[in-house]
Coordinates of C-alpha atoms in Angstrom, one line a residue:
X1 CA 72.2 119.2 89.7
X2 CA 71.5 119.3 86.2
X3 CA 69.3 117.0 84.5
X4 CA 72.3 115.5 82.2
X5 CA 74.3 114.8 85.5
X6 CA 71.2 112.6 86.9
X7 CA 71.1 110.8 84.0
X8 CA 74.4 109.9 84.0
X9 CA 74.6 109.4 87.9
X10 CA 71.5 106.3 87.7
X11 CA 73.4 105.5 84.3
X12 CA 77.1 104.7 85.7
X13 CA 75.1 103.5 88.9
X14 CA 73.3 100.8 87.1
X15 CA 76.2 100.0 85.2
X16 CA 78.6 99.4 88.9
X17 CA 75.4 97.0 89.9
X18 CA 75.3 95.0 86.9
X19 CA 79.1 95.0 87.0
X20 CA 79.2 94.0 90.6
X21 CA 76.3 91.1 89.9
X22 CA 78.5 89.8 86.6
X23 CA 81.6 89.5 89.0
X24 CA 79.1 87.1 91.0
X25 CA 78.2 84.3 88.0
X26 CA 81.9 84.9 86.8
X27 CA 82.5 83.9 90.5
X28 CA 80.3 81.1 90.4
X29 CA 81.9 79.4 87.2
X30 CA 85.3 79.6 88.3
X31 CA 84.1 77.9 91.7
X32 CA 81.4 75.2 89.8
X33 CA 82.9 74.8 86.6
X34 CA 86.2 76.0 86.4
X35 CA 86.9 74.4 90.4
X36 CA 89.5 77.0 91.5
X37 CA 90.0 77.4 95.3
X38 CA 88.1 80.2 97.1
X39 CA 91.1 81.2 98.3
X40 CA 92.7 81.6 95.1
X41 CA 90.3 83.6 93.3
X42 CA 90.1 86.0 96.4
X43 CA 94.0 86.6 95.9
X44 CA 93.7 86.7 92.7
X45 CA 90.6 89.4 92.3
X46 CA 92.5 91.6 95.1
X47 CA 95.9 91.6 94.1
X48 CA 95.6 92.7 90.0
X49 CA 92.0 94.5 91.1
X50 CA 94.5 96.6 93.6
X51 CA 97.0 97.5 91.1
X52 CA 95.1 98.4 88.4
X53 CA 93.2 100.8 90.9
X54 CA 96.5 101.7 92.2
X55 CA 97.8 103.0 88.7
X56 CA 94.3 104.2 87.4
X57 CA 94.7 106.7 90.6
X58 CA 98.6 107.7 89.7
X59 CA 97.5 108.9 86.5
X60 CA 95.1 110.9 88.1
X61 CA 96.8 112.3 91.2
X62 CA 100.6 111.7 90.3
X63 CA 102.5 112.1 93.3
X64 CA 99.9 112.4 95.6
X65 CA 98.6 108.7 95.4
X66 CA 101.4 108.0 97.6
X67 CA 100.8 110.3 100.1
X68 CA 99.1 108.4 102.0
X69 CA 101.7 105.9 102.6
X70 CA 103.8 108.4 104.4
X71 CA 101.4 107.9 107.6
X72 CA 102.3 105.0 110.0
X73 CA 98.6 104.9 111.2
X74 CA 97.4 104.7 107.9
X75 CA 98.8 101.7 106.8
X76 CA 98.3 100.0 109.8
X77 CA 93.8 100.9 108.8
X78 CA 94.7 99.9 105.5
X79 CA 96.0 96.3 106.7
X80 CA 92.9 96.3 109.0
X81 CA 90.7 97.4 106.2
X82 CA 92.2 94.8 103.6
X83 CA 92.2 91.9 106.5
X84 CA 88.8 92.7 108.0
X85 CA 87.0 94.0 105.7
X86 CA 88.0 93.3 102.4
X87 CA 89.0 89.5 102.5
X88 CA 86.2 88.8 104.9
X89 CA 83.9 90.2 102.8
X90 CA 84.9 88.8 99.1
X91 CA 85.9 85.1 100.5
X92 CA 83.1 84.7 102.5
X93 CA 81.1 85.9 99.4
X94 CA 82.4 83.4 96.9
X95 CA 82.2 80.5 99.9
X96 CA 78.4 81.3 100.1
X97 CA 78.5 80.9 96.5
X98 CA 80.3 77.6 96.0
X99 CA 77.6 76.3 98.3
X100 CA 74.4 77.9 95.9
X101 CA 74.7 80.3 93.3
X102 CA 75.7 84.0 92.4
X103 CA 71.7 85.6 93.2
X104 CA 70.9 83.9 96.2
X105 CA 74.7 84.7 97.6
X106 CA 74.3 88.4 96.6
X107 CA 71.2 88.6 98.1
X108 CA 72.2 87.0 101.7
X109 CA 75.0 89.8 101.2
X110 CA 72.6 92.3 101.0
X111 CA 72.1 91.9 104.7
X112 CA 75.0 93.7 105.3
X113 CA 72.8 97.2 105.9
X114 CA 71.1 95.7 108.6
X115 CA 74.0 94.7 110.2
X116 CA 75.3 98.2 109.8
X117 CA 71.6 99.5 111.6
X118 CA 72.3 97.1 114.7
X119 CA 76.0 98.2 114.7
X120 CA 74.9 101.6 114.7
X121 CA 72.0 101.2 117.3
X122 CA 74.5 99.3 119.7
X123 CA 77.3 101.8 119.9
X124 CA 74.9 104.9 119.9
X125 CA 72.7 102.9 122.6
X126 CA 69.8 103.3 121.3
X127 CA 66.6 101.4 120.2
X128 CA 66.3 100.9 116.7
X129 CA 63.2 103.5 115.2
X130 CA 60.2 101.4 113.7
X131 CA 61.5 101.6 110.3
X132 CA 64.7 100.3 111.8
X133 CA 62.7 97.6 113.3
X134 CA 60.8 96.8 110.2
X135 CA 63.6 96.6 108.2
X136 CA 65.4 93.9 110.3
X137 CA 61.9 91.7 110.8
X138 CA 61.7 92.0 106.5
X139 CA 65.4 90.9 106.3
X140 CA 64.9 88.0 108.8
X141 CA 62.0 86.5 107.0
X142 CA 63.2 87.3 104.0
X143 CA 66.3 84.9 104.7
X144 CA 63.9 82.6 106.5
X145 CA 62.1 82.3 102.7
X146 CA 65.2 81.7 101.1
X147 CA 66.5 79.1 103.9
X148 CA 62.8 76.9 103.3
X149 CA 61.1 77.7 100.7
X150 CA 58.3 78.5 102.9
X151 CA 58.6 75.1 104.3
X152 CA 59.6 76.1 107.9
X153 CA 60.1 72.3 109.4
X154 CA 62.8 71.3 107.0
X155 CA 65.5 73.7 105.3
X156 CA 66.0 74.0 101.6
X157 CA 69.7 76.2 101.7
X158 CA 72.6 74.1 102.7
X159 CA 73.7 75.0 106.4
X160 CA 77.1 75.9 105.2
X161 CA 75.3 78.3 102.5
X162 CA 73.6 80.2 105.1
X163 CA 76.8 80.5 107.2
X164 CA 78.7 82.2 104.7
X165 CA 76.0 84.4 103.4
X166 CA 75.1 85.7 106.6
X167 CA 79.5 86.0 107.6
X168 CA 79.4 88.0 103.9
X169 CA 77.1 90.4 105.2
X170 CA 79.4 90.9 108.4
X171 CA 81.7 91.0 106.1
X172 CA 80.1 93.7 104.2
X173 CA 79.3 95.7 107.6
X174 CA 82.9 95.8 108.3
X175 CA 84.0 96.8 104.7
X176 CA 81.5 99.6 105.3
X177 CA 82.6 100.7 108.6
X178 CA 86.4 100.2 109.1
X179 CA 87.3 102.4 106.6
X180 CA 85.0 105.1 106.9
X181 CA 87.5 108.2 108.2
X182 CA 90.5 107.4 105.5
X183 CA 88.0 107.4 102.6
X184 CA 86.6 110.6 104.2
X185 CA 90.2 111.6 103.8
X186 CA 92.2 109.9 101.2
X187 CA 89.1 109.0 98.6
X188 CA 88.0 105.8 98.0
X189 CA 89.4 104.9 95.1
X190 CA 92.7 105.5 97.0
X191 CA 91.7 103.7 99.8
X192 CA 90.3 100.6 98.0
X193 CA 92.9 100.3 95.3
X194 CA 95.5 99.9 98.6
X195 CA 93.4 97.6 100.4
X196 CA 92.7 95.5 97.9
X197 CA 96.2 95.1 97.3
X198 CA 97.4 94.9 101.0
X199 CA 94.5 92.1 100.8
X200 CA 96.2 90.6 97.8
X201 CA 99.6 90.4 99.8
X202 CA 98.2 89.2 102.9
X203 CA 96.1 86.1 100.8
X204 CA 99.0 85.6 98.8
X205 CA 101.1 84.8 102.6
X206 CA 98.3 82.5 103.5
X207 CA 97.4 80.8 100.8
X208 CA 101.1 80.4 99.4
X209 CA 99.8 79.6 95.2
X210 CA 103.1 78.2 94.7
X211 CA 102.3 74.7 96.8
X212 CA 98.2 74.9 94.8
X213 CA 98.4 73.7 91.3
X214 CA 95.2 74.6 89.5
X215 CA 94.5 74.6 85.6
X216 CA 93.1 77.7 84.0
X217 CA 91.9 76.7 79.9
X218 CA 90.8 80.2 78.1
X219 CA 87.6 80.0 79.7
X220 CA 88.4 80.4 83.5
X221 CA 90.9 83.4 82.3
X222 CA 88.1 85.4 80.5
X223 CA 85.8 84.9 84.1
X224 CA 89.0 86.0 85.8
X225 CA 89.4 88.9 84.0
X226 CA 85.9 89.7 84.1
X227 CA 86.1 89.5 87.9
X228 CA 89.0 91.9 88.0
X229 CA 88.2 94.4 85.6
X230 CA 84.7 94.4 84.8
X231 CA 83.2 93.0 88.3
X232 CA 85.8 95.0 90.5
X233 CA 87.8 98.0 88.5
X234 CA 84.8 99.5 86.0
X235 CA 81.8 98.7 88.8
X236 CA 83.6 100.3 91.3
X237 CA 84.7 103.2 89.1
X238 CA 81.2 103.6 88.0
X239 CA 79.3 103.5 91.1
X240 CA 81.9 106.3 92.6
X241 CA 80.8 107.9 89.8
X242 CA 76.9 107.2 90.6
X243 CA 77.6 108.7 93.8
X244 CA 79.0 111.6 92.9
X245 CA 76.1 112.7 90.3
X246 CA 73.1 111.6 92.8
X247 CA 74.7 111.2 96.2
X248 CA 75.1 107.9 97.9
X249 CA 71.4 107.5 99.1
X250 CA 70.2 107.3 95.4
X251 CA 73.1 105.7 94.2
X252 CA 72.7 102.6 97.0
X253 CA 69.1 102.2 96.2
X254 CA 69.9 102.0 92.3
X255 CA 72.7 99.8 93.1
X256 CA 70.1 97.4 94.2
X257 CA 69.9 96.1 90.7
X258 CA 73.2 93.6 91.6
X259 CA 71.5 90.7 93.1
X260 CA 69.3 91.2 90.4
X261 CA 71.6 91.1 88.0
X262 CA 73.8 88.2 89.7
X263 CA 70.2 86.1 89.7
X264 CA 69.4 87.0 85.7
X265 CA 73.4 86.0 85.0
X266 CA 73.2 83.0 87.1
X267 CA 70.2 81.7 85.0
X268 CA 71.5 82.7 81.9
X269 CA 74.4 81.3 82.4
X270 CA 73.8 78.0 84.7
X271 CA 70.0 78.0 84.3
X272 CA 69.3 78.4 87.6
X273 CA 65.9 77.9 88.5
X274 CA 64.4 80.5 91.0
X275 CA 61.0 79.3 92.9
X276 CA 58.4 82.5 93.5
X277 CA 59.0 82.2 97.4
X278 CA 62.6 82.8 96.4
X279 CA 61.5 86.1 94.6
X280 CA 59.9 87.2 97.7
X281 CA 62.4 86.3 99.8
X282 CA 64.6 88.7 97.7
X283 CA 62.5 91.6 97.3
X284 CA 62.4 91.2 101.5
X285 CA 65.7 91.9 101.7
X286 CA 66.1 94.5 99.3
X287 CA 63.4 96.5 100.7
X288 CA 65.5 96.8 103.6
X289 CA 67.6 98.9 101.4
X290 CA 64.5 100.9 100.9
X291 CA 63.9 101.5 104.4
X292 CA 66.5 102.4 105.7
X293 CA 67.4 105.1 103.2
X294 CA 64.3 106.4 104.2
X295 CA 64.5 109.8 105.2
X296 CA 64.5 110.7 109.2
X297 CA 62.8 113.6 110.5
X298 CA 65.0 116.0 112.6

């Protein structure tokens, strides 16, 4: 691997993580200031991001972009991915933001790798390794600090925030596990594009947007565009380029800039205050990503 490719991979991964963090801040604005319902935001984000990703894939692969749809089993898995992976992770994440802020909600979602590890241990019928056990302890210690600010006699975060934040981490786990076989065969852009479009269609019938009146001004429209274009399409393609250049392990660790950038955007945009104990909680949770990516001896 050349130094140019390594540098490009690092920069692209950083841009992807920052884009995702910016998306969280846009979500916070739409929820807490524009007061647009969570389900509506999820619908708009998934539907339009799906269309853009499919068009992008069509420009790259032309007719081959539709080959995945010739198999009914693939279509079934795309809808399962959309319902239990994409919709679950994105809707719950936005719900967590509505009860807290973008930074805190994003950090809680980063419990996802720990849940993936627990899932793998259960399905493989094995006990966690020492490093995995340490990661679990650090993750839930971080959540405890965020929830109590160090005073374990009372909660500082609302129960709703904790519920939706932890559920968003479960959603991230399912988002990572369900499409694994499809992605290995058809590529992440193809699967995610159709998954997001399918999720948008499912949300359309559940939400019935024609029955809900929302007022979208210029700022709300800009925030929605920011979520779809910068926070989804741009961030995702940048991250994939980073994975291609520096591989998954390094990319996943560099992408930890996402909750940091979400917290910074939340502070700059909404003057959200974070206590020192919150920062310690952030560090404990994010450290699990690095611990779980430590190469294991064969």
